[in-house]
CSV table of C-alpha atoms in Angstrom, one decimal:
chain,number,residue,atom,x,y,z
E,884,UNK,CA,70.6,27.0,31.9
E,885,UNK,CA,68.0,24.3,32.6
E,886,UNK,CA,66.0,25.6,35.6
E,887,UNK,CA,62.2,25.3,36.1
E,888,UNK,CA,60.1,26.1,33.1
E,889,UNK,CA,56.5,27.2,32.6
E,890,UNK,CA,54.4,27.4,29.5
E,891,UNK,CA,51.5,29.8,29.3
E,892,UNK,CA,49.1,28.9,26.5
E,893,UNK,CA,45.6,29.6,25.3
E,894,UNK,CA,45.7,33.3,25.8
E,895,UNK,CA,46.4,36.6,24.0
E,896,UNK,CA,49.7,38.3,24.6
E,897,UNK,CA,50.9,41.9,24.2
E,898,UNK,CA,54.2,41.1,22.5
E,899,UNK,CA,57.1,43.6,22.2
E,900,UNK,CA,56.1,46.8,20.5
E,901,UNK,CA,53.0,45.4,18.8
E,902,UNK,CA,49.8,47.5,19.0
E,903,UNK,CA,47.6,45.0,20.7
E,904,UNK,CA,47.5,41.5,22.2
E,905,UNK,CA,47.6,38.5,19.8
E,906,UNK,CA,47.3,34.7,20.3
E,907,UNK,CA,50.7,33.4,21.4
E,908,UNK,CA,52.4,30.9,23.8
E,909,UNK,CA,55.0,32.0,26.3
E,910,UNK,CA,57.8,29.8,27.5
E,911,UNK,CA,59.3,30.9,30.8
E,912,UNK,CA,62.6,29.5,32.1
E,913,UNK,CA,65.0,30.5,34.8
E,914,UNK,CA,63.0,33.6,35.6
E,915,UNK,CA,63.1,34.9,32.0
E,916,UNK,CA,61.0,34.8,28.9
E,917,UNK,CA,62.7,32.0,26.9
E,918,UNK,CA,60.5,32.0,23.8
E,919,UNK,CA,57.3,33.4,22.2
E,920,UNK,CA,55.6,31.0,19.8
E,921,UNK,CA,52.4,30.8,17.8
E,922,UNK,CA,49.6,28.8,19.4
E,923,UNK,CA,50.3,25.1,19.5
E,924,UNK,CA,54.0,25.5,18.6
E,925,UNK,CA,55.4,25.1,22.1
E,926,UNK,CA,57.2,21.9,23.1
E,927,UNK,CA,54.9,20.8,26.0
E,928,UNK,CA,57.1,17.8,26.9
E,929,UNK,CA,60.0,20.0,28.0
E,930,UNK,CA,58.2,22.1,30.6
E,931,UNK,CA,57.6,21.6,34.3
E,932,UNK,CA,54.3,23.5,34.4
E,933,UNK,CA,51.5,24.4,32.0
E,934,UNK,CA,49.2,27.3,32.7
E,935,UNK,CA,46.0,27.3,30.7
E,936,UNK,CA,45.0,30.9,30.1
E,937,UNK,CA,41.5,30.2,28.7
E,938,UNK,CA,41.4,33.3,26.6
E,939,UNK,CA,42.9,35.7,29.2
E,940,UNK,CA,45.2,38.6,28.2
E,941,UNK,CA,48.8,38.7,29.2
E,942,UNK,CA,50.6,42.1,29.6
E,943,UNK,CA,54.0,43.0,30.9
E,944,UNK,CA,54.0,43.1,34.6
E,945,UNK,CA,53.0,46.6,35.8
E,946,UNK,CA,55.9,48.9,36.9
E,947,UNK,CA,54.7,51.5,39.3
E,948,UNK,CA,57.1,54.4,38.6
E,949,UNK,CA,56.5,56.3,41.9
E,950,UNK,CA,54.8,55.1,45.0
E,951,UNK,CA,55.3,55.1,48.7
E,952,UNK,CA,55.3,51.4,49.5
E,953,UNK,CA,56.2,51.6,53.2
E,954,UNK,CA,54.1,54.6,53.9
E,955,UNK,CA,51.1,53.0,52.4
E,956,UNK,CA,51.5,49.8,54.3
E,957,UNK,CA,52.0,51.7,57.6
E,958,UNK,CA,49.0,53.8,56.9
E,959,UNK,CA,46.8,50.7,56.4
E,960,UNK,CA,48.2,48.9,59.4
E,961,UNK,CA,48.7,51.6,62.0
E,962,UNK,CA,46.8,54.8,61.1
E,963,UNK,CA,43.1,55.6,61.4
E,964,UNK,CA,41.2,55.7,58.1
E,965,UNK,CA,39.0,58.8,57.9
E,966,UNK,CA,38.5,59.1,54.1
E,967,UNK,CA,35.6,61.1,52.7
E,968,UNK,CA,33.6,59.3,51.6
E,969,UNK,CA,32.6,57.2,53.5
E,970,UNK,CA,32.8,59.9,56.2
E,971,UNK,CA,30.5,62.8,55.4
E,972,UNK,CA,31.2,65.2,58.2
E,973,UNK,CA,33.8,66.4,60.7
E,974,UNK,CA,31.4,65.4,63.4
E,975,UNK,CA,31.5,61.8,62.3
E,976,UNK,CA,35.3,62.0,62.1
E,977,UNK,CA,35.6,63.4,65.6
E,978,UNK,CA,33.5,60.6,67.0
E,979,UNK,CA,35.8,58.1,65.3
E,980,UNK,CA,38.8,59.9,66.7
E,981,UNK,CA,37.3,59.9,70.2
E,982,UNK,CA,36.8,56.2,70.0
E,983,UNK,CA,40.4,55.7,68.9
E,984,UNK,CA,41.7,57.8,71.7
E,985,UNK,CA,39.6,55.9,74.3
E,986,UNK,CA,41.2,52.7,73.0
E,987,UNK,CA,44.7,54.3,73.0
E,988,UNK,CA,44.9,56.8,75.9
E,989,UNK,CA,48.6,57.7,75.3
E,990,UNK,CA,50.8,58.6,72.4
E,991,UNK,CA,50.3,59.7,68.8
E,992,UNK,CA,47.1,59.0,66.8
E,993,UNK,CA,47.5,59.8,63.1
E,994,UNK,CA,44.5,59.6,60.8
E,995,UNK,CA,44.5,59.6,57.0
E,996,UNK,CA,41.8,61.4,55.0
E,997,UNK,CA,41.2,62.7,51.5
E,998,UNK,CA,42.6,65.4,49.3
E,999,UNK,CA,40.5,68.6,49.5
E,1000,UNK,CA,38.8,67.4,52.7
E,1001,UNK,CA,37.1,70.7,53.3
E,1002,UNK,CA,35.2,70.3,50.0
E,1003,UNK,CA,34.0,66.8,50.9
E,1004,UNK,CA,32.4,67.3,54.4
E,1005,UNK,CA,29.2,68.9,55.4
E,1006,UNK,CA,30.9,71.6,57.4
E,1007,UNK,CA,32.9,72.9,54.4
E,1008,UNK,CA,36.1,73.2,56.4
E,1009,UNK,CA,39.0,71.3,58.0
E,1010,UNK,CA,38.9,69.9,61.6
E,1011,UNK,CA,39.9,72.6,64.1
E,1012,UNK,CA,42.6,72.4,66.7
E,1013,UNK,CA,40.1,73.1,69.5
E,1014,UNK,CA,37.9,70.2,68.3
E,1015,UNK,CA,40.9,67.9,68.2
E,1016,UNK,CA,41.9,69.0,71.7
E,1017,UNK,CA,38.5,68.1,73.0
E,1018,UNK,CA,38.8,64.4,71.8
E,1019,UNK,CA,42.6,64.2,72.6
E,1020,UNK,CA,43.5,66.5,75.5
E,1021,UNK,CA,47.2,66.5,76.1
E,1022,UNK,CA,48.1,63.8,73.7
E,1023,UNK,CA,49.2,64.4,70.1
E,1024,UNK,CA,46.8,63.9,67.2
E,1025,UNK,CA,47.0,64.6,63.5
E,1026,UNK,CA,44.5,64.3,60.7
E,1027,UNK,CA,46.2,64.3,57.3
E,1028,UNK,CA,44.1,65.6,54.4
E,1029,UNK,CA,46.4,64.2,51.7
E,1030,UNK,CA,50.0,63.9,52.9
E,1031,UNK,CA,50.9,67.6,52.6
E,1032,UNK,CA,48.0,69.0,54.7
E,1033,UNK,CA,47.9,68.3,58.4
E,1034,UNK,CA,45.2,69.2,61.0
E,1035,UNK,CA,46.9,69.1,64.4
E,1036,UNK,CA,45.8,69.5,68.0
E,1037,UNK,CA,47.7,71.6,70.5
E,1038,UNK,CA,49.8,68.7,71.8
E,1039,UNK,CA,50.9,67.8,68.3
E,1040,UNK,CA,51.8,71.4,67.4
E,1041,UNK,CA,54.1,71.5,70.5
E,1042,UNK,CA,55.6,68.1,69.9
E,1043,UNK,CA,56.5,69.0,66.3
E,1044,UNK,CA,58.0,72.3,67.2
E,1045,UNK,CA,55.4,74.3,65.3
E,1046,UNK,CA,54.3,76.6,68.2
E,1047,UNK,CA,56.8,79.5,67.3
E,1048,UNK,CA,55.6,81.0,64.0
E,1049,UNK,CA,58.7,83.1,63.8
E,1050,UNK,CA,61.0,80.1,63.5
E,1051,UNK,CA,59.1,78.2,60.8
E,1052,UNK,CA,60.6,78.1,57.3
E,1053,UNK,CA,58.7,80.0,54.6
E,1054,UNK,CA,57.4,76.9,52.9
E,1055,UNK,CA,55.3,75.9,55.8
E,1056,UNK,CA,51.9,77.6,55.9
E,1057,UNK,CA,49.6,77.7,58.9
E,1058,UNK,CA,46.1,79.1,59.4
E,1059,UNK,CA,44.8,81.3,62.2
E,1060,UNK,CA,41.4,82.6,63.2
E,1061,UNK,CA,40.2,84.9,66.0
E,1062,UNK,CA,41.2,82.3,68.6
E,1063,UNK,CA,44.8,81.7,67.3
E,1064,UNK,CA,46.1,78.8,65.2
E,1065,UNK,CA,43.4,76.6,63.7
E,1066,UNK,CA,45.9,73.7,63.7
E,1067,UNK,CA,45.9,73.5,59.8
E,1068,UNK,CA,49.4,73.4,58.4
E,1069,UNK,CA,51.1,72.4,55.1
E,1070,UNK,CA,54.5,70.8,54.7
E,1071,UNK,CA,54.9,69.3,58.1
E,1072,UNK,CA,54.6,65.6,57.1
E,1073,UNK,CA,58.4,65.2,57.5
E,1074,UNK,CA,58.1,66.1,61.2
E,1075,UNK,CA,55.7,63.4,62.0
E,1076,UNK,CA,57.0,60.3,63.9
E,1077,UNK,CA,57.8,57.3,61.7
E,1078,UNK,CA,57.3,53.6,62.4
E,1079,UNK,CA,60.1,51.4,63.7
E,1080,UNK,CA,61.6,48.7,61.6
E,1081,UNK,CA,59.6,45.8,63.2
E,1082,UNK,CA,56.3,47.7,62.6
E,1083,UNK,CA,57.3,48.5,59.0
E,1084,UNK,CA,58.2,44.8,58.3
E,1085,UNK,CA,54.9,43.7,59.8
E,1086,UNK,CA,52.9,46.2,57.8
E,1087,UNK,CA,54.7,45.2,54.5
E,1088,UNK,CA,54.0,41.6,55.2
E,1089,UNK,CA,50.3,42.3,55.7
E,1090,UNK,CA,49.7,44.7,52.8
E,1091,UNK,CA,52.3,44.3,50.1
E,1092,UNK,CA,50.6,41.5,48.3
E,1093,UNK,CA,46.9,42.6,48.8
E,1094,UNK,CA,47.6,46.2,47.7
E,1095,UNK,CA,50.3,45.9,45.1
E,1096,UNK,CA,50.7,42.3,43.8
E,1097,UNK,CA,47.0,41.8,43.5
E,1098,UNK,CA,46.9,44.9,41.3
E,1099,UNK,CA,49.5,43.4,38.9
E,1100,UNK,CA,52.5,45.2,40.2
E,1101,UNK,CA,55.8,43.3,39.6
E,1102,UNK,CA,58.2,46.2,40.1
E,1103,UNK,CA,58.0,49.6,41.8
E,1104,UNK,CA,60.0,52.6,42.8
E,1105,UNK,CA,59.4,53.7,46.4
E,1106,UNK,CA,60.5,56.7,48.5
E,1107,UNK,CA,61.4,55.6,52.0
E,1108,UNK,CA,61.0,58.3,54.6
E,1109,UNK,CA,63.2,56.8,57.3
E,1110,UNK,CA,66.2,54.6,57.7
E,1111,UNK,CA,63.9,52.0,59.3
E,1112,UNK,CA,61.9,51.9,56.0
E,1113,UNK,CA,65.1,51.0,54.2
E,1114,UNK,CA,66.1,48.4,56.9
E,1115,UNK,CA,62.7,46.8,56.5
E,1116,UNK,CA,63.1,46.4,52.7
E,1117,UNK,CA,66.6,44.9,53.3
E,1118,UNK,CA,65.2,42.5,55.9
E,1119,UNK,CA,62.4,41.2,53.5
E,1120,UNK,CA,64.8,41.0,50.6
E,1121,UNK,CA,67.3,39.0,52.6
E,1122,UNK,CA,64.5,36.6,53.6
E,1123,UNK,CA,63.4,36.4,50.0
E,1124,UNK,CA,60.0,37.8,51.0
E,1125,UNK,CA,59.7,40.7,48.6
E,1126,UNK,CA,56.8,39.7,46.2
E,1127,UNK,CA,58.0,42.3,43.6
E,1128,UNK,CA,61.1,44.1,42.6
E,1129,UNK,CA,61.9,47.3,44.5
E,1130,UNK,CA,64.0,50.3,43.5
E,1131,UNK,CA,64.3,52.7,46.5
E,1132,UNK,CA,64.9,56.5,46.5
E,1133,UNK,CA,65.6,57.7,50.1
E,1134,UNK,CA,64.2,61.1,50.8
E,1135,UNK,CA,66.9,63.8,51.3
E,1136,UNK,CA,67.2,65.3,53.9
E,1137,UNK,CA,64.5,63.3,55.8
E,1138,UNK,CA,66.4,59.9,55.6
E,1139,UNK,CA,69.9,61.2,55.0
E,1140,UNK,CA,71.8,64.3,53.7
E,1141,UNK,CA,73.3,64.3,50.2
E,1142,UNK,CA,76.8,64.2,51.8
E,1143,UNK,CA,75.8,61.0,53.7
E,1144,UNK,CA,74.4,59.4,50.5
E,1145,UNK,CA,77.5,60.3,48.6
E,1146,UNK,CA,79.6,58.8,51.4
E,1147,UNK,CA,77.8,55.4,50.9
E,1148,UNK,CA,79.5,55.2,47.5
E,1149,UNK,CA,77.0,53.2,45.3
E,1150,UNK,CA,75.6,54.7,42.0
E,1151,UNK,CA,72.0,54.4,41.0
E,1152,UNK,CA,71.2,50.8,40.2
E,1153,UNK,CA,73.4,49.2,42.9
E,1154,UNK,CA,71.9,46.0,44.2
E,1155,UNK,CA,70.4,42.9,42.7
E,1156,UNK,CA,67.3,42.1,40.7
E,1157,UNK,CA,65.0,42.4,43.8
E,1158,UNK,CA,66.3,45.4,45.7
E,1159,UNK,CA,68.2,48.3,44.2
E,1160,UNK,CA,69.3,51.8,45.2
E,1161,UNK,CA,67.6,54.0,42.8
E,1162,UNK,CA,68.8,57.5,43.8
E,1163,UNK,CA,67.4,60.2,45.9
E,1164,UNK,CA,64.1,62.1,46.2
E,1165,UNK,CA,63.9,65.8,46.9
E,1166,UNK,CA,61.1,68.3,47.1
E,1167,UNK,CA,61.5,71.4,44.9
E,1168,UNK,CA,58.2,72.7,46.2
E,1169,UNK,CA,55.6,71.0,48.4
E,1170,UNK,CA,51.9,71.4,48.3
E,1171,UNK,CA,52.0,74.5,46.1
E,1172,UNK,CA,49.1,75.8,48.1
E,1173,UNK,CA,47.9,76.4,51.7
E,1174,UNK,CA,45.8,74.0,53.6
E,1175,UNK,CA,42.6,75.4,52.0
E,1176,UNK,CA,43.9,75.0,48.5
E,1177,UNK,CA,44.8,78.6,47.8
E,1178,UNK,CA,47.9,78.7,45.5
E,1179,UNK,CA,51.1,79.8,47.1
E,1180,UNK,CA,54.9,79.6,46.4
E,1181,UNK,CA,56.4,77.1,48.8
E,1182,UNK,CA,59.7,76.5,46.9
E,1183,UNK,CA,62.3,75.1,49.2
E,1184,UNK,CA,65.5,76.0,47.2
E,1185,UNK,CA,67.3,78.9,45.7
E,1186,UNK,CA,68.3,78.5,42.1
E,1187,UNK,CA,72.0,78.0,43.0
E,1188,UNK,CA,71.2,75.5,45.8
E,1189,UNK,CA,69.1,73.3,43.5
E,1190,UNK,CA,71.5,73.4,40.7
E,1191,UNK,CA,74.4,72.5,43.0
E,1192,UNK,CA,72.5,69.6,44.5
E,1193,UNK,CA,71.6,68.1,41.1
E,1194,UNK,CA,75.2,68.7,39.8
E,1195,UNK,CA,76.8,66.9,42.7
E,1196,UNK,CA,74.3,63.9,42.4
E,1197,UNK,CA,74.7,63.8,38.6
E,1198,UNK,CA,78.5,63.8,38.9
E,1199,UNK,CA,78.3,60.8,41.3
E,1200,UNK,CA,75.9,58.8,39.0
E,1201,UNK,CA,72.9,59.2,41.3
E,1202,UNK,CA,69.5,59.8,39.8
E,1203,UNK,CA,67.4,62.6,41.4
E,1204,UNK,CA,63.7,62.5,41.7
E,1205,UNK,CA,62.5,66.1,41.9
E,1206,UNK,CA,59.0,66.7,43.3
E,1207,UNK,CA,57.4,69.7,41.6
E,1208,UNK,CA,53.6,70.6,41.6
E,1209,UNK,CA,53.6,74.0,40.0
E,1210,UNK,CA,54.6,75.0,36.5
E,1211,UNK,CA,57.3,77.3,37.9
E,1212,UNK,CA,58.8,74.5,40.0
E,1213,UNK,CA,58.8,72.1,37.1
E,1214,UNK,CA,60.6,74.6,35.0
E,1215,UNK,CA,63.1,75.2,37.9
E,1216,UNK,CA,63.8,71.5,38.1
E,1217,UNK,CA,64.3,71.1,34.4
E,1218,UNK,CA,66.7,74.1,34.3
E,1219,UNK,CA,68.7,72.6,37.1
E,1220,UNK,CA,69.0,69.2,35.4
E,1221,UNK,CA,69.9,70.9,32.1
E,1222,UNK,CA,72.7,73.0,33.6
E,1223,UNK,CA,74.1,70.0,35.6
E,1224,UNK,CA,74.3,68.0,32.3
E,1225,UNK,CA,76.0,70.8,30.5
E,1226,UNK,CA,78.6,71.3,33.3
E,1227,UNK,CA,79.2,67.6,33.9
E,1228,UNK,CA,79.3,66.7,30.3
E,1229,UNK,CA,77.4,63.4,30.7
E,1230,UNK,CA,80.4,61.7,32.2
E,1231,UNK,CA,78.1,59.4,34.2
E,1232,UNK,CA,74.9,59.6,32.3
E,1233,UNK,CA,71.8,59.3,34.6
E,1234,UNK,CA,68.3,60.4,33.6
E,1235,UNK,CA,66.9,62.7,36.3
E,1236,UNK,CA,63.2,62.9,36.8
E,1237,UNK,CA,60.6,65.5,37.6
E,1238,UNK,CA,57.9,63.9,39.7
E,1239,UNK,CA,54.4,65.2,38.9
E,1240,UNK,CA,55.7,67.2,35.9
E,1241,UNK,CA,53.3,65.3,33.7
E,1242,UNK,CA,50.4,66.6,35.8
E,1243,UNK,CA,51.4,70.2,36.4
E,1244,UNK,CA,53.9,71.4,33.8
E,1245,UNK,CA,53.2,74.1,31.3
E,1246,UNK,CA,53.1,72.3,27.9
E,1247,UNK,CA,55.2,75.1,26.5
E,1248,UNK,CA,58.1,73.7,28.6
E,1249,UNK,CA,58.1,70.3,26.8
E,1250,UNK,CA,61.1,71.4,24.7
E,1251,UNK,CA,63.0,72.5,27.8
E,1252,UNK,CA,62.3,69.0,29.4
E,1253,UNK,CA,63.6,67.4,26.2
E,1254,UNK,CA,66.8,69.4,26.3
E,1255,UNK,CA,67.3,68.6,30.0
E,1256,UNK,CA,66.7,64.9,29.2
E,1257,UNK,CA,64.5,64.5,32.3
E,1258,UNK,CA,61.8,61.9,32.8
E,1259,UNK,CA,58.3,63.3,33.3
E,1260,UNK,CA,56.1,61.5,35.9
E,1261,UNK,CA,52.3,61.6,36.0
E,1262,UNK,CA,49.6,60.2,38.3
E,1263,UNK,CA,46.4,59.9,36.1
E,1264,UNK,CA,43.9,59.6,39.0
E,1265,UNK,CA,44.9,63.1,40.2
E,1266,UNK,CA,42.6,64.5,37.5
E,1267,UNK,CA,39.7,63.6,39.8
E,1268,UNK,CA,41.0,62.7,43.2
E,1269,UNK,CA,43.4,65.7,43.8
E,1270,UNK,CA,42.9,68.6,41.4
E,1271,UNK,CA,39.8,69.8,39.6
E,1272,UNK,CA,40.0,68.9,36.0
E,1273,UNK,CA,41.2,72.1,34.2
E,1274,UNK,CA,42.1,72.7,30.6
E,1275,UNK,CA,45.8,72.8,31.3
E,1276,UNK,CA,46.0,70.0,33.9
E,1277,UNK,CA,47.9,66.8,33.1
E,1278,UNK,CA,48.5,67.4,29.4
E,1279,UNK,CA,49.5,63.8,28.6
E,1280,UNK,CA,48.4,63.9,25.0
E,1281,UNK,CA,50.5,66.9,24.2
E,1282,UNK,CA,53.5,65.6,26.1
E,1283,UNK,CA,53.5,62.2,24.5
E,1284,UNK,CA,53.1,63.8,21.0
E,1285,UNK,CA,56.1,65.9,21.8
E,1286,UNK,CA,58.1,62.7,22.3
E,1287,UNK,CA,58.0,62.3,26.1
E,1288,UNK,CA,57.6,58.8,27.4
E,1289,UNK,CA,55.6,59.5,30.5
E,1290,UNK,CA,56.4,57.5,33.7
E,1291,UNK,CA,53.2,56.2,35.2
E,1292,UNK,CA,52.9,56.6,39.0
E,1293,UNK,CA,50.1,55.7,41.4
E,1294,UNK,CA,51.8,57.9,44.0
E,1295,UNK,CA,50.1,55.6,46.5
E,1296,UNK,CA,50.5,56.8,50.1
E,1297,UNK,CA,47.3,55.7,51.7
E,1298,UNK,CA,45.4,58.9,50.8
E,1299,UNK,CA,43.4,57.4,47.9
E,1300,UNK,CA,43.2,53.6,48.6
E,1301,UNK,CA,41.0,52.9,45.6
E,1302,UNK,CA,43.6,54.4,43.2
E,1303,UNK,CA,46.6,52.3,44.3
E,1304,UNK,CA,46.3,50.0,41.3
E,1305,UNK,CA,47.8,50.7,37.8
E,1306,UNK,CA,44.6,49.7,36.0
E,1307,UNK,CA,42.7,52.4,37.8
E,1308,UNK,CA,45.2,54.9,36.6
E,1309,UNK,CA,45.3,53.5,33.1
E,1310,UNK,CA,41.6,53.9,33.0
E,1311,UNK,CA,41.7,57.4,34.2
E,1312,UNK,CA,44.2,58.4,31.4
E,1313,UNK,CA,42.4,56.5,28.7
E,1314,UNK,CA,38.8,57.5,29.7
E,1315,UNK,CA,39.5,61.0,30.9
E,1316,UNK,CA,36.6,63.5,30.6
E,1317,UNK,CA,36.5,67.2,30.9
E,1318,UNK,CA,34.4,69.3,33.2
E,1319,UNK,CA,31.6,69.1,30.7
E,1320,UNK,CA,31.6,65.3,30.9
E,1321,UNK,CA,32.8,64.9,27.3
E,1322,UNK,CA,36.0,63.2,26.3
E,1323,UNK,CA,39.0,65.3,27.2
E,1324,UNK,CA,41.6,66.3,24.5
E,1325,UNK,CA,44.2,65.0,27.0
E,1326,UNK,CA,43.0,61.4,26.6
E,1327,UNK,CA,45.7,58.9,25.5
E,1328,UNK,CA,45.4,55.4,23.9
E,1329,UNK,CA,45.1,52.2,25.8
E,1330,UNK,CA,48.5,51.1,24.5
E,1331,UNK,CA,50.0,54.4,25.8
E,1332,UNK,CA,48.4,54.0,29.1
E,1333,UNK,CA,49.8,50.5,29.5
E,1334,UNK,CA,53.2,51.7,28.4
E,1335,UNK,CA,53.1,54.3,31.1
E,1336,UNK,CA,52.9,51.5,33.6
E,1337,UNK,CA,55.3,49.1,31.9
E,1338,UNK,CA,58.0,50.0,29.5
E,1339,UNK,CA,58.0,53.8,30.1
E,1340,UNK,CA,58.2,53.4,33.8
E,1341,UNK,CA,61.0,50.9,33.4
E,1342,UNK,CA,62.8,53.4,31.2
E,1343,UNK,CA,62.4,56.0,34.0
E,1344,UNK,CA,64.4,53.6,36.2
E,1345,UNK,CA,66.9,52.8,33.5
E,1346,UNK,CA,65.7,49.2,33.6
E,1347,UNK,CA,64.0,49.0,30.2
E,1348,UNK,CA,66.6,46.4,29.0
E,1349,UNK,CA,65.2,43.9,31.5
E,1350,UNK,CA,61.5,44.6,32.2
E,1351,UNK,CA,58.4,46.4,30.9
E,1352,UNK,CA,58.2,44.5,27.6
E,1353,UNK,CA,57.3,40.9,26.7
E,1354,UNK,CA,60.2,39.7,24.6
E,1355,UNK,CA,62.7,36.8,24.7
E,1356,UNK,CA,65.4,37.4,27.3
E,1357,UNK,CA,63.4,39.8,29.4
E,1358,UNK,CA,62.5,39.0,33.0
E,1359,UNK,CA,59.4,36.8,33.3
E,1360,UNK,CA,57.3,39.5,35.0
E,1361,UNK,CA,53.8,39.3,33.7
E,1362,UNK,CA,50.2,40.2,34.6
E,1363,UNK,CA,47.3,38.1,33.4
E,1364,UNK,CA,43.9,39.9,33.1
E,1365,UNK,CA,40.5,38.4,32.9
E,1366,UNK,CA,39.4,40.8,30.2
E,1367,UNK,CA,41.0,42.8,27.3
E,1368,UNK,CA,41.6,46.5,28.0
E,1369,UNK,CA,41.9,47.1,24.3
E,1370,UNK,CA,38.4,45.9,23.6
E,1371,UNK,CA,36.3,47.1,26.6
E,1372,UNK,CA,35.0,50.7,27.0
E,1373,UNK,CA,37.4,53.0,28.9
E,1374,UNK,CA,35.1,53.1,31.9
E,1375,UNK,CA,35.4,49.3,32.3
E,1376,UNK,CA,39.2,49.1,32.4
E,1377,UNK,CA,39.4,49.9,36.1
E,1378,UNK,CA,37.1,47.0,36.8
E,1379,UNK,CA,39.2,44.4,35.0
E,1380,UNK,CA,40.4,41.8,37.4
E,1381,UNK,CA,44.0,40.7,37.7
E,1382,UNK,CA,43.8,36.9,37.4
E,1383,UNK,CA,47.4,36.2,38.1
E,1384,UNK,CA,50.6,38.2,38.8
E,1385,UNK,CA,53.9,36.5,37.8
E,1386,UNK,CA,57.3,37.6,39.0
E,1387,UNK,CA,60.5,35.8,37.8
E,1388,UNK,CA,58.3,33.1,36.3
E,1389,UNK,CA,56.5,32.4,39.6
E,1390,UNK,CA,52.9,33.2,40.5
E,1391,UNK,CA,52.9,35.5,43.5
E,1392,UNK,CA,49.2,36.4,43.5
E,1393,UNK,CA,46.1,34.9,41.9
E,1394,UNK,CA,45.5,31.5,40.6
E,1395,UNK,CA,47.6,28.8,42.3
């Protein structure tokens, strides 16, 4: 093939499985890496474009192993930001909600706030139903503290069918005081209204590049929560407007039932290089706690139900993402995957995954996860943004030493906007400190942190043969950084700027 070609020269490149970047030139052609050569060895006369790197560092393009692309874009475009900080009190939030309701007298208002909100505001609690009723009488309003905790007014409680406690499934928790329901619930996110396809398309057009491409993301795995989310992805892909490669995992049963997915026919990986069906996402448990953070069992399956679901998906060649945020749920998911593999005999080998296992699993279950051949997913920023740093939380060092190739995830939904970039998460894993402020024993190396968001995430999507590594024949998906994460202190990695993001040999963000 003799398509457009580009030469990157004058920089340092993380080549293949080498331990750190070295001086090298990269020749890109037809969307792939055509050659890697020593400095000065490239044939400059045969290229269409030369990019002078001026000492910058080139890494494989970041692969976000688990995020919520559409949800993040919709949150930024259509929902009210009430994160703490900058908000310091419920009183300030209520004032903002009142202004939003005055500007929009009718319909839903959904606001997004922070994990553990009650610990970050002066009042030391969550917004109350009565307070929300006062700023939004008769019209539904929700304040999400994270995605799995919702503070609802009375109209929202009625609209979502939550006003009859006796009819709620056991995994939903709700809080009461002397005056009745406080409006605080867990696990009702899947009842909230979703955006229509036109709104999702507009939100993606507005935020996909600023949030994801400018952070160096060249591929991601996303979890649509509606059919319109999937339609929006298809519309952008058809118009060649996706700035990165997308692998989508519809949520079951929110987007479709397993029977409906099986009726579609495609196995995981169906699609093209820009948009692929990845599999399905399920919740083994949910928040693993009530709205105030008190631990509780909110498992959504019986043992037989979960096993049978995974067995059927496995037999059809469909990868399953299993959300689990307690050690018991992680174990439950691993056992289901192991039994499915044993029964099906690996006729259609797919590597199922346990989302958040790298954060919450008991390290003693590392051997079980190996036998089950599941991928373990972790979100490094959780150590500070979601859960208090505890001795047994996010044991990345132990799991990697046990042979697991951890799939790096930003789990971006709009809850923690500042942690949507892979570099922030790499920095969190590399520079992790314990409660005493000293280096944590769970710290990993810079190379391992980068692998989490490149080759290992590609492996988690069964795409390691085409992305996640800089080598001849791989897709020309690259990120150019203005500093070297291998040489700066860990606390400076998050501040490294992405100078250029290249997908299929084309610059999609950064220098023109």
